[in-house]
Amino acid sequence: MSSTAVQAPIFPSFAQVFQGLVGQIGQLRQMAPTPTLPEATRVRRAIATLIAETNADEAVWLESCIRCGQCTSACHYFQATGDTKYAPLRKMNLYRRVYQREIGPFRWWYRLVTRPIGLKDLEALQELVYDSCSECGRCTMVCPMGIDIASLVHHQRSALVAAELVPPELAALQMEQKQRGTVFGASAEALHRMVDTIRERAGVAIPLDKARAEVMVLSSAVDLVGNGNGLLATARVMNHLGVDWTICSDGFESANFGLLSGDMALWKRQVDPIVAAAKRIGAKTLVIAECGHAYPALRWNPTLKGEDLPFEMMYMSEYLGRQAKAGRLRLRPLQGRVTYHDPCKTGRRGGAFDEPRAVLRAMQADFVELPANKEFNWCCGGGAGIFLLERTTRLRDESFKIKMRQVDMTGAEAVVVSCASCRLNFEAGRHKNQWNKRVESLVELVAAHLLDDAPQGAQSPIEEAAA
Amino acid sequence: MTLLDFARGPAIHWSLIIFAAGTIWRLLGVLILTRGADLSRPRDAFGNFKGYRTVFSRAWPSGEFTTATRYQTVMAYTFHIATLIVVIGIVPHIEFIKSLTGATWPGLPNAAGVAVGIIALVSLLALILRRVTKPAVYCSTWGDYFAWLVVAAPLVTGLMTFAHIGPRYETMLGLHILSAALLFAWFPFSKLMHAFWFVFSRAQSGLAYAHRGVRI
């Protein structure tokens, strides 16, 4: 079993992709924008953002913490370091201070007894809401009050966007996506080039920019600038299924550095063209590439009214799972024992639990669950953009050891992931620890195990598969 | 006016007024805020209602966290239940409640009352001991310690009054009632409000996750 079933490798292996990407990430730091606004304005904007984003939900959560400390047992960054500053309950403190001074029912009192927020406070907040919280939500699983700390952290990221305090690597990508509409230079031209390469060298056709299609598939920057195998595998699987599919060059990017950085305006700006393209081509299904945060960015986007959308959005693992359940994926058996890592954004914070497991079952895999799985899964340590931040290296490395122990306990030879960000972080951890496990992408694994005598050409519409 | 008269009269009455008004003010101040709408299509059409289960299911930690939470969960439950039994179960409290509301019920034997009071106090001590010895985990504020003192004081003074320890009975009873008054008056401004928030907080998270098909 190899991660790609091509005879002669057309694209570099994921390990090589990872090495290349590390170099590119290094350059991001030099490209990061520097703050332009006066200090007082930045502070004012951060506070205004928090006020604007605080509804009753946030207020109740901020009011509810009793500092019982249970959340620390669930947080990989705290467990890996034992450092009190990474305790999840601390990650709400600044937000609570703003809330108590500006919105809370006793604000007149808190304005008397608490210090106003200054730029120093916001600078210190960076480490708590970017570096040491992957918004994985595991703390919510143990909190006796059920506080959704991850969402409170995300509001604080938005506040730091307003205060021009996004960490350099994320800020550079946020700026690139805002100004040029690309991530790592993954433009429409890059997509065209990749589609041509795949057609010429692998002999696999990708129907690009069809006027009408049942299924619209997204790609991601990681696939376009590095891991061509990802897009190749996707194309193989879609062609195998024989569905009427396309990729739209005016809406193909899954990655959303608006959501990752906390820039809500950019989030929307990235989502709109995808929705417009899907509507234009009459898509019934939008398949989101294996890019974890793209799932909440699109599928769980609270501003996209689900009832009004003429198409259904699903993650790659969900799509594959539904096809597998419907018996449309004809797969060779998978050799060796495997386990599955639920990406936080598609698992605990997304609910796509059954489908990836259905795919592994369809491959008759010797599948073992991680000791903590599904909604209790430990984060890989690199989610929510943390993989990109150089200064989080120690936190990532230490917390990844929890993940390694979990995988080791299963006795599996390979861990299957369905998120490019998790995969990169696993690859980094595997490399550093000379770990003897393979890390596989679900879609690439499926592509490598297709029984290719399946009929090509149009089959029944995809709604039936979903039904 | 003796200390006991003051405690039984204006102190306890005003503290109850502050308790009621403060609690209503704080609850309303939060609950009248608008709620953000999640327009995305739920995973199951009626799945969101399952989220309300979290209000009850979160009463006990999931097996995943048993080791980390066992001590605190057991002690916290012991404390809450023992305190409740003492508050509504011993004869002097029933007499007091009767004087306010007219309602009455049979009380516990004195020895049982003392025993349960001691259990409550010991579990409360066990909780603060853990908080003090693990500062990295609890990230305590002065409010945490003050709330502990405010809760411990009625238990300590109550047991002393009951057992005739310390100053003469009337003074001790006055101090006990004053400490209860402090508890009532401090309640709406402190984390003791979790007695109300937990319902809303758990329900919100339960609903938000159920929307995505996740049972928390």
XYZ file of C-alpha atoms in Angstrom:
683
model
C 0.000 0.000 0.000
C 1.388 3.358 -0.916
C -0.196 6.741 -0.580
C -0.449 7.059 -4.337
C -0.943 4.226 -6.746
C 0.819 5.812 -9.701
C 3.579 3.708 -11.155
C 6.041 6.500 -11.874
C 5.628 9.359 -9.397
C 4.396 12.449 -11.193
C 4.269 14.610 -8.149
C 6.558 14.731 -5.119
C 5.644 12.629 -2.110
C 3.856 14.347 0.742
C 7.057 14.265 2.794
C 8.758 16.303 0.041
C 5.739 18.586 -0.235
C 6.016 19.199 3.480
C 9.708 20.130 3.202
C 8.969 22.535 0.374
C 6.111 24.146 2.218
C 8.232 24.695 5.317
C 10.537 26.825 3.174
C 7.622 28.864 1.835
C 6.212 29.365 5.316
C 9.595 30.743 6.365
C 9.277 33.437 3.713
C 5.849 34.466 4.972
C 7.369 36.086 8.038
C 9.227 38.606 5.900
C 6.090 39.376 3.940
C 3.956 40.155 6.983
C 2.399 43.605 7.022
C 3.320 45.967 9.846
C 0.685 47.871 11.831
C -0.305 51.194 10.325
C -2.894 52.611 12.715
C -2.222 54.629 15.868
C -2.133 52.637 19.087
C -5.332 54.096 20.525
C -7.237 53.349 17.318
C -6.105 49.732 17.334
C -7.261 49.256 20.916
C -10.565 50.983 20.214
C -11.177 48.815 17.159
C -10.449 45.629 19.079
C -12.892 46.561 21.828
C -15.524 47.638 19.305
C -15.164 44.287 17.530
C -15.706 42.350 20.733
C -18.713 44.473 21.639
C -20.211 43.969 18.188
C -19.683 40.207 18.286
C -21.087 39.689 21.782
C -24.568 38.242 21.860
C -26.410 36.546 24.696
C -24.556 33.285 24.009
C -21.145 34.822 24.508
C -22.333 36.783 27.544
C -23.715 33.678 29.258
C -20.510 31.742 28.603
C -18.368 34.569 29.946
C -20.557 34.777 33.041
C -20.562 31.036 33.671
C -16.936 30.132 34.354
C -16.378 29.074 37.985
C -12.654 28.408 37.515
C -13.057 24.775 38.425
C -9.998 23.995 36.294
C -11.492 20.934 34.601
C -10.778 22.332 31.119
C -7.045 22.000 31.731
C -7.366 18.217 31.654
C -8.759 18.402 28.123
C -6.369 20.899 26.504
C -3.432 19.402 24.612
C -1.332 22.546 25.019
C -1.799 22.580 28.782
C -1.322 18.833 29.096
C 1.818 18.932 26.979
C 3.463 21.772 28.877
C 1.764 21.984 32.284
C 2.123 25.738 31.875
C -0.688 27.579 33.620
C -0.841 30.306 30.983
C -2.227 27.766 28.512
C -5.154 26.846 30.755
C -8.259 27.232 28.555
C -10.087 29.208 31.242
C -7.431 31.930 31.015
C -8.151 32.340 27.327
C -11.461 34.023 28.177
C -10.092 36.524 30.680
C -9.502 39.508 28.429
C -12.811 39.024 26.652
C -14.567 38.852 30.017
C -12.913 42.083 31.123
C -14.130 43.868 28.001
C -17.568 42.340 28.466
C -17.781 43.311 32.131
C -16.655 46.877 31.447
C -18.688 47.503 28.305
C -21.742 45.245 28.157
C -22.346 43.366 31.410
C -25.158 44.296 33.805
C -22.658 45.682 36.361
C -20.532 47.605 33.879
C -20.634 50.835 35.931
C -18.983 48.930 38.778
C -16.369 47.119 36.687
C -15.362 50.385 35.048
C -14.474 51.595 38.535
C -12.541 48.538 39.691
C -10.833 47.162 36.555
C -8.107 48.608 34.354
C -9.042 49.572 30.815
C -7.643 47.338 28.067
C -4.392 48.551 26.561
C -2.322 47.533 23.563
C -0.026 45.544 25.866
C -2.978 43.391 26.945
C -3.864 42.730 23.323
C -0.279 41.887 22.446
C -0.199 39.377 25.287
C -3.491 37.945 24.065
C -1.897 36.889 20.770
C -0.146 33.965 22.386
C -3.350 32.758 24.006
C -5.766 32.942 21.096
C -3.486 32.224 18.148
C -0.433 30.294 19.346
C -1.965 28.102 22.006
C -5.565 27.495 20.971
C -6.419 25.498 17.881
C -10.114 26.102 18.615
C -10.512 22.338 18.789
C -13.251 22.552 21.425
C -12.110 19.607 23.545
C -12.366 21.766 26.693
C -16.091 22.152 26.058
C -16.454 18.386 26.400
C -15.371 18.464 30.043
C -16.531 21.914 31.192
C -19.340 21.377 33.726
C -20.906 24.596 32.435
C -20.416 23.485 28.819
C -18.718 26.770 27.918
C -17.723 26.934 24.252
C -14.301 28.461 24.862
C -13.219 27.905 21.251
C -15.847 30.278 19.920
C -14.880 32.899 22.514
C -11.271 32.512 21.381
C -12.371 33.051 17.807
C -14.065 36.346 18.670
C -10.809 37.450 20.243
C -8.971 36.569 17.036
C -11.366 38.921 15.249
C -10.531 41.606 17.781
C -6.821 41.118 17.119
C -7.425 41.412 13.372
C -8.990 44.806 14.094
C -5.979 45.679 16.266
C -3.532 44.641 13.501
C -2.123 41.961 15.753
C -2.385 38.848 13.594
C 0.774 36.680 13.866
C 3.094 37.335 10.902
C 2.582 34.119 8.900
C -1.208 34.285 9.156
C -1.160 38.024 8.487
C 0.871 37.508 5.298
C -1.566 34.901 3.986
C -4.560 36.948 5.074
C -3.110 39.925 3.175
C -2.348 37.812 0.101
C -5.841 36.375 0.005
C -7.340 39.821 0.550
C -5.291 41.643 -2.080
C -4.708 38.973 -4.712
C -7.336 36.378 -3.936
C -4.696 33.638 -3.739
C -2.993 31.561 -1.027
C 0.682 30.692 -1.574
C 0.186 32.020 -5.108
C -2.427 29.371 -5.952
C -4.175 31.373 -8.682
C -6.600 30.294 -11.403
C -3.543 29.994 -13.682
C -1.915 27.624 -11.207
C -5.098 25.564 -11.270
C -5.065 25.466 -15.087
C -1.409 24.418 -15.087
C -2.057 21.668 -12.545
C -5.059 20.382 -14.497
C -2.922 20.301 -17.674
C -0.100 18.483 -15.900
C -2.483 15.882 -14.511
C -4.027 15.317 -17.929
C -0.710 15.128 -19.787
C 1.329 13.128 -17.323
C -1.212 10.974 -15.478
C -3.736 10.736 -18.276
C -6.522 11.771 -15.921
C -9.048 14.283 -17.185
C -10.331 17.059 -14.963
C -13.410 18.765 -16.383
C -12.538 22.377 -15.685
C -15.088 25.195 -15.888
C -18.020 23.231 -17.267
C -21.061 25.434 -17.851
C -23.324 23.014 -15.962
C -22.446 20.216 -13.556
C -24.107 18.195 -10.829
C -21.110 18.232 -8.537
C -18.761 21.118 -7.954
C -15.457 20.174 -6.355
C -13.131 22.537 -4.538
C -9.369 22.293 -4.439
C -6.900 23.899 -2.076
C -3.641 25.790 -2.207
C -1.747 22.862 -0.695
C -2.797 20.729 -3.684
C -2.060 23.382 -6.282
C 1.359 24.566 -5.175
C 2.659 21.359 -3.673
C 0.676 18.203 -3.371
C -0.548 17.553 -6.902
C -1.391 14.045 -5.746
C -4.330 15.466 -3.795
C -6.045 16.875 -6.864
C -5.029 13.860 -8.944
C -6.601 11.527 -6.401
C -9.753 13.631 -6.292
C -10.028 13.487 -10.081
C -9.488 9.726 -10.142
C -12.222 9.190 -7.573
C -14.711 11.505 -9.262
C -14.073 9.908 -12.662
C -14.407 6.471 -11.110
C -17.797 7.444 -9.731
C -18.750 8.660 -13.163
C -20.522 11.713 -11.845
C -21.083 14.931 -13.747
C -18.486 17.098 -12.009
C -16.363 20.172 -12.474
C -13.929 22.537 -10.839
C -14.621 26.236 -11.317
C -11.583 28.440 -11.801
C -13.496 31.375 -10.301
C -14.278 29.525 -7.066
C -11.971 26.646 -6.254
C -10.062 27.595 -3.109
C -11.078 25.786 0.076
C -8.547 27.554 2.291
C -10.009 30.602 3.977
C -7.562 32.827 5.788
C -10.443 35.090 6.668
C -11.820 32.459 9.010
C -8.406 31.314 10.207
C -7.151 34.762 11.099
C -10.516 35.970 12.368
C -11.105 38.446 9.511
C -14.848 38.009 9.053
C -15.093 40.354 6.035
C -12.459 38.331 4.194
C -14.194 35.115 5.240
C -17.316 36.279 3.438
C -15.389 37.566 0.422
C -13.835 34.144 -0.099
C -17.117 32.306 0.311
C -19.244 34.453 -2.019
C -17.555 33.500 -5.352
C -17.768 29.794 -4.467
C -21.488 30.064 -3.756
C -22.014 32.138 -6.917
C -20.152 29.615 -9.073
C -22.089 26.684 -7.608
C -25.376 28.470 -8.294
C -24.348 29.413 -11.826
C -23.467 25.884 -12.878
C -26.560 24.440 -11.222
C -24.578 22.247 -8.853
C -26.520 19.978 -6.531
C -23.504 19.128 -4.433
C -20.469 21.138 -3.411
C -17.565 18.952 -2.303
C -15.069 20.689 -0.026
C -11.463 19.551 -0.378
C -9.603 17.940 2.535
C -8.957 21.273 4.181
C -10.377 21.133 7.697
C -11.305 24.746 8.390
C -12.980 25.052 4.970
C -15.766 22.908 6.385
C -16.912 25.402 9.047
C -16.092 28.231 6.612
C -18.657 26.914 4.143
C -20.866 24.177 5.526
C -21.335 25.740 8.956
C -21.111 29.345 7.861
C -23.809 30.927 10.033
C -24.524 33.668 7.503
C -25.271 31.325 4.580
C -28.935 30.514 4.790
C -29.047 26.789 4.183
C -32.665 26.743 3.037
C -31.939 29.206 0.247
C -28.987 27.331 -1.205
C -29.882 25.102 -4.160
C -26.990 22.764 -3.347
C -25.770 20.682 -0.462
C -22.273 21.233 0.917
C -20.217 18.344 2.165
C -16.681 17.612 3.139
C -14.606 15.250 1.007
C -14.779 12.561 3.682
C -18.565 12.934 3.872
C -18.926 12.712 0.116
C -16.713 9.639 -0.069
C -18.543 8.061 2.850
C -21.930 8.534 1.262
C -20.686 7.075 -2.004
C -19.205 4.136 -0.117
C -22.440 3.550 1.786
C -24.369 3.626 -1.497
C -21.987 1.014 -2.904
C -20.707 3.289 -5.660
C -17.073 3.184 -4.606
C -15.538 -0.061 -5.740
C -12.420 -0.521 -3.661
C -9.654 -3.045 -3.202
C -9.071 -4.207 0.377
C -6.679 -2.119 2.439
C -3.714 -4.009 3.826
C -2.472 -3.469 7.370
C -4.040 -1.991 10.457
C -5.124 1.654 10.314
C -6.601 4.196 12.676
C -8.432 7.423 11.885
C -7.787 10.901 13.265
C -10.886 13.113 13.384
C -9.848 16.648 12.429
C -11.302 19.033 15.027
C -13.073 21.123 12.412
C -14.831 18.227 10.712
C -15.187 16.036 13.797
C -16.025 17.567 17.130
C -16.843 20.922 15.574
C -18.295 19.527 12.364
C -20.036 16.240 13.065
C -18.643 14.279 10.082
C -17.886 11.169 12.129
C -19.542 8.235 10.377
C -18.664 8.880 6.751
C -14.862 8.555 6.857
C -15.302 5.358 8.862
C -17.722 4.071 6.237
C -15.009 4.585 3.617
C -12.516 2.553 5.646
C -15.125 -0.165 6.145
C -15.705 -0.230 2.382
C -11.993 -0.982 2.019
C -12.414 -3.834 4.519
C -9.751 -2.127 6.571
C -8.445 -3.528 9.847
C -9.639 -0.341 11.461
C -8.993 0.489 15.124
C -10.357 3.585 16.847
C -7.973 5.849 18.741
C -8.382 5.544 22.539
C -9.954 9.013 22.511
C -11.920 9.364 19.300
C -14.756 11.241 17.602
C -15.917 14.060 19.886
C -13.140 13.264 22.383
C -10.336 13.160 19.834
C -7.117 14.971 20.749
C -6.168 17.746 18.345
C -2.994 17.087 16.326
C -1.699 20.379 17.730
C -1.481 22.248 14.439
C -5.070 23.309 13.748
C -6.551 26.786 13.218
C -3.425 28.034 11.461
C -1.042 27.081 14.274
C 0.904 24.790 11.945
C 2.048 27.898 10.081
C 3.405 29.782 13.091
C 7.111 29.332 13.683
C 7.027 30.474 17.279
C 4.535 27.732 18.166
C 7.036 25.000 17.265
C 7.575 23.889 20.854
C 3.854 23.824 21.624
C 3.158 21.819 18.475
C 5.993 19.378 19.066
C 5.076 18.765 22.688
C 1.344 18.388 22.072
C 1.943 16.087 19.112
C 3.455 13.580 21.535
C -0.029 13.067 22.995
C -1.228 12.231 19.497
C 1.666 9.854 18.905
C 0.949 7.997 22.136
C -2.695 7.668 21.145
C -1.822 6.271 17.721
C 0.843 3.959 19.169
C -1.726 2.487 21.541
C -3.831 1.292 18.618
C -1.022 -0.767 17.127
C -1.900 0.657 13.713
C 0.705 0.965 10.971
C -0.899 4.013 9.470
C -3.053 6.878 10.623
C -5.592 8.182 8.144
C -6.392 11.892 8.241
C -8.749 13.944 6.147
C -7.369 17.452 6.551
C -4.316 18.946 4.852
C -3.411 20.917 7.952
C -3.548 17.859 10.248
C -1.594 15.951 7.649
C 1.152 18.562 7.493
C 1.381 18.591 11.257
C 1.486 14.793 11.408
C 4.179 14.835 8.745
C 6.201 17.341 10.775
C 5.825 15.211 13.892
C 6.636 12.008 12.042
C 9.757 13.598 10.605
C 11.004 15.060 13.897
C 10.358 11.959 15.958
C 11.367 9.462 13.268
C 8.003 7.916 13.953
C 7.422 4.605 12.218
C 3.803 5.303 11.236
C 2.522 6.239 7.832
C 0.214 9.221 7.493
C -2.410 8.843 4.792
C -4.950 11.182 3.282
C -8.386 9.610 2.980
C -8.993 10.704 -0.611
C -5.536 9.622 -1.758
C -5.997 6.291 -0.019
C -9.310 5.792 -1.805
C -7.788 6.737 -5.171
C -4.993 4.240 -4.604
C -7.498 1.464 -3.936
C -10.010 2.020 -6.716
C -11.022 -0.978 -8.740
C -10.722 0.628 -12.120
C -12.922 -1.737 -14.065
C -15.854 0.265 -12.804
C -18.006 1.732 -15.555
C -17.012 5.250 -16.564
C -19.453 7.827 -17.841
C -22.603 9.312 -16.424
C -24.396 7.512 -13.631
C -27.402 8.325 -11.552
C -27.502 11.859 -10.146
C -25.765 12.532 -6.916
C -28.880 13.322 -4.899
C -29.617 9.616 -4.918
C -26.242 8.993 -3.376
C -27.018 11.450 -0.656
C -30.430 9.902 -0.051
C -31.140 46.295 69.261
C -28.992 43.258 69.981
C -26.754 41.614 67.401
C -29.280 38.802 67.090
C -32.146 41.251 66.563
C -30.162 43.034 63.876
C -29.246 39.766 62.175
C -32.781 38.379 62.337
C -34.295 41.669 61.288
C -32.856 44.173 58.848
C -29.722 42.186 57.945
C -31.381 39.042 56.696
C -34.305 40.931 55.148
C -32.107 43.321 53.208
C -29.773 40.579 52.135
C -32.702 38.659 50.688
C -33.866 41.789 48.864
C -30.365 42.311 47.446
C -30.236 38.637 46.522
C -33.506 38.739 44.610
C -32.992 42.113 42.950
C -29.333 41.471 42.097
C -30.029 38.051 40.648
C -32.874 39.318 38.495
C -30.790 42.298 37.346
C -27.825 40.150 36.375
C -29.908 37.480 34.639
C -31.975 40.017 32.726
C -28.932 42.124 31.828
C -27.530 39.122 30.005
C -30.593 37.345 28.731
C -32.125 40.412 27.057
C -29.110 40.622 24.728
C -29.833 39.564 21.158
C -28.982 36.054 20.077
C -26.865 35.449 17.001
C -28.640 33.396 14.361
C -27.037 30.370 12.757
C -28.640 30.187 9.326
C -26.705 27.164 8.119
C -28.726 24.031 7.471
C -28.749 21.774 10.553
C -27.411 18.251 10.102
C -30.786 16.792 11.111
C -34.001 18.723 10.688
C -35.022 18.351 14.345
C -31.610 17.408 15.664
C -31.084 20.730 17.406
C -33.597 19.902 20.117
C -31.374 17.057 21.181
C -29.000 19.765 22.338
C -31.102 20.356 25.440
C -29.936 16.972 26.696
C -26.629 18.600 27.536
C -28.316 20.499 30.392
C -28.774 17.141 32.129
C -26.014 15.001 30.649
C -23.308 17.445 31.706
C -24.275 16.834 35.327
C -21.671 14.095 35.298
C -18.365 14.143 33.404
C -17.911 11.778 30.481
C -15.937 8.591 31.067
C -13.159 10.094 28.947
C -12.366 12.500 31.776
C -13.016 10.266 34.771
C -9.459 10.168 36.082
C -8.930 13.900 35.873
C -12.280 14.899 37.317
C -13.130 12.178 39.834
C -11.912 13.879 43.007
C -13.496 17.207 42.253
C -16.784 15.767 41.013
C -17.247 13.584 44.085
C -16.320 16.376 46.489
C -18.473 18.942 44.698
C -21.501 16.646 44.705
C -20.950 15.769 48.366
C -20.739 19.437 49.238
C -23.823 20.501 47.270
C -26.029 17.664 48.504
C -24.903 17.866 52.140
C -25.385 21.631 52.154
C -28.863 21.311 50.691
C -29.815 18.744 53.342
C -28.584 21.025 56.126
C -30.275 24.112 54.687
C -33.706 22.530 54.451
C -33.401 19.615 56.848
C -32.535 20.808 60.342
C -35.197 22.016 62.753
C -33.989 25.619 63.359
C -33.870 26.245 59.575
C -37.350 24.794 59.134
C -38.575 27.092 61.902
C -37.000 30.069 60.136
C -38.488 29.136 56.765
C -41.863 28.642 58.465
C -41.656 32.141 59.944
C -41.103 33.559 56.444
C -43.422 31.407 54.358
C -45.632 29.380 56.656
C -44.499 26.121 55.074
C -43.122 23.403 57.329
C -41.931 19.777 57.257
C -40.359 17.302 59.681
C -36.689 17.921 60.521
C -33.664 15.685 60.914
C -32.512 14.476 64.317
C -29.877 16.833 65.736
C -27.034 14.319 65.503
C -27.792 13.695 61.825
C -27.857 17.437 61.199
C -24.447 17.892 62.771
C -23.039 14.931 60.848
C -24.267 16.227 57.497
C -23.007 19.721 58.327
C -19.567 18.308 59.051
C -19.608 16.351 55.789
C -20.420 19.564 53.921
C -17.618 21.445 55.628
C -15.070 18.683 55.068
C -15.891 18.424 51.362
C -15.609 22.198 51.069
C -12.190 22.014 52.744
C -11.199 19.220 50.370
C -12.098 21.462 47.438
C -10.141 24.493 48.645
C -7.188 22.284 49.496
C -7.016 21.155 45.898
C -7.440 24.703 44.604
C -4.588 25.926 46.773
C -2.221 23.074 45.953
C -2.733 23.192 42.178
C -2.541 26.881 41.278
C -1.554 26.144 37.663
C -4.810 24.301 37.078
C -7.241 26.617 38.841
C -5.921 30.080 37.937
C -7.801 31.361 41.007
C -8.817 34.957 41.493
C -9.529 36.691 44.801
C -13.189 36.202 43.944
C -12.740 32.426 44.111
C -11.288 32.584 47.616
C -13.801 35.143 48.806
C -16.682 33.060 47.483
C -15.261 30.077 49.352
C -15.103 32.069 52.594
C -18.634 33.348 52.141
C -19.887 29.791 51.646
C -17.803 28.290 54.430
C -18.762 30.907 57.033
C -22.421 29.865 57.521
C -21.343 26.231 57.801
C -18.715 26.970 60.437
C -20.860 29.362 62.448
C -23.875 27.076 62.109
C -22.003 24.086 63.474
C -20.584 26.225 66.315
C -24.036 27.520 67.184
C -25.540 24.075 67.083
C -22.790 22.600 69.263
C -22.667 25.610 71.655
C -19.020 26.327 70.914
C -17.540 29.810 71.152
C -19.372 32.916 72.419
C -22.760 32.682 74.103
C -25.553 31.154 72.065
C -27.373 34.371 71.122
C -24.194 36.015 69.811
C -23.196 32.903 67.895
C -26.667 32.610 66.358
C -26.493 36.282 65.385
C -23.142 35.687 63.685
C -24.521 32.648 61.903
C -27.483 34.564 60.533
C -25.212 37.455 59.538
C -22.942 35.068 57.644
C -25.961 33.682 55.818
C -26.997 37.252 55.048
C -23.556 37.895 53.583
C -23.948 34.798 51.417
C -27.301 35.978 50.080
C -26.059 39.508 49.460
C -22.856 38.415 47.746
C -24.525 35.767 45.623
C -25.666 37.885 42.637
C -22.265 39.549 42.244
C -20.141 36.432 42.294
C -19.549 33.099 40.649
C -22.209 31.643 42.943
C -24.528 32.722 40.142
C -23.504 29.513 38.371
C -26.542 28.078 40.156
C -28.526 29.830 37.404
C -26.064 30.145 34.525
C -25.414 26.432 34.168
C -28.807 25.827 32.581
C -28.327 28.485 29.906
C -24.659 27.802 29.279
C -25.087 24.063 28.826
C -28.202 24.484 26.683
C -26.487 26.956 24.348
C -23.497 24.707 23.752
C -25.683 21.633 23.472
C -27.763 23.348 20.784
C -24.779 24.762 18.896
C -23.119 21.372 18.680
C -26.346 19.470 18.022
C -26.863 21.772 15.023
C -23.745 20.158 13.554
C -24.782 16.685 14.604
C -22.421 16.452 17.557
C -23.548 15.269 20.960
C -21.489 16.913 23.665
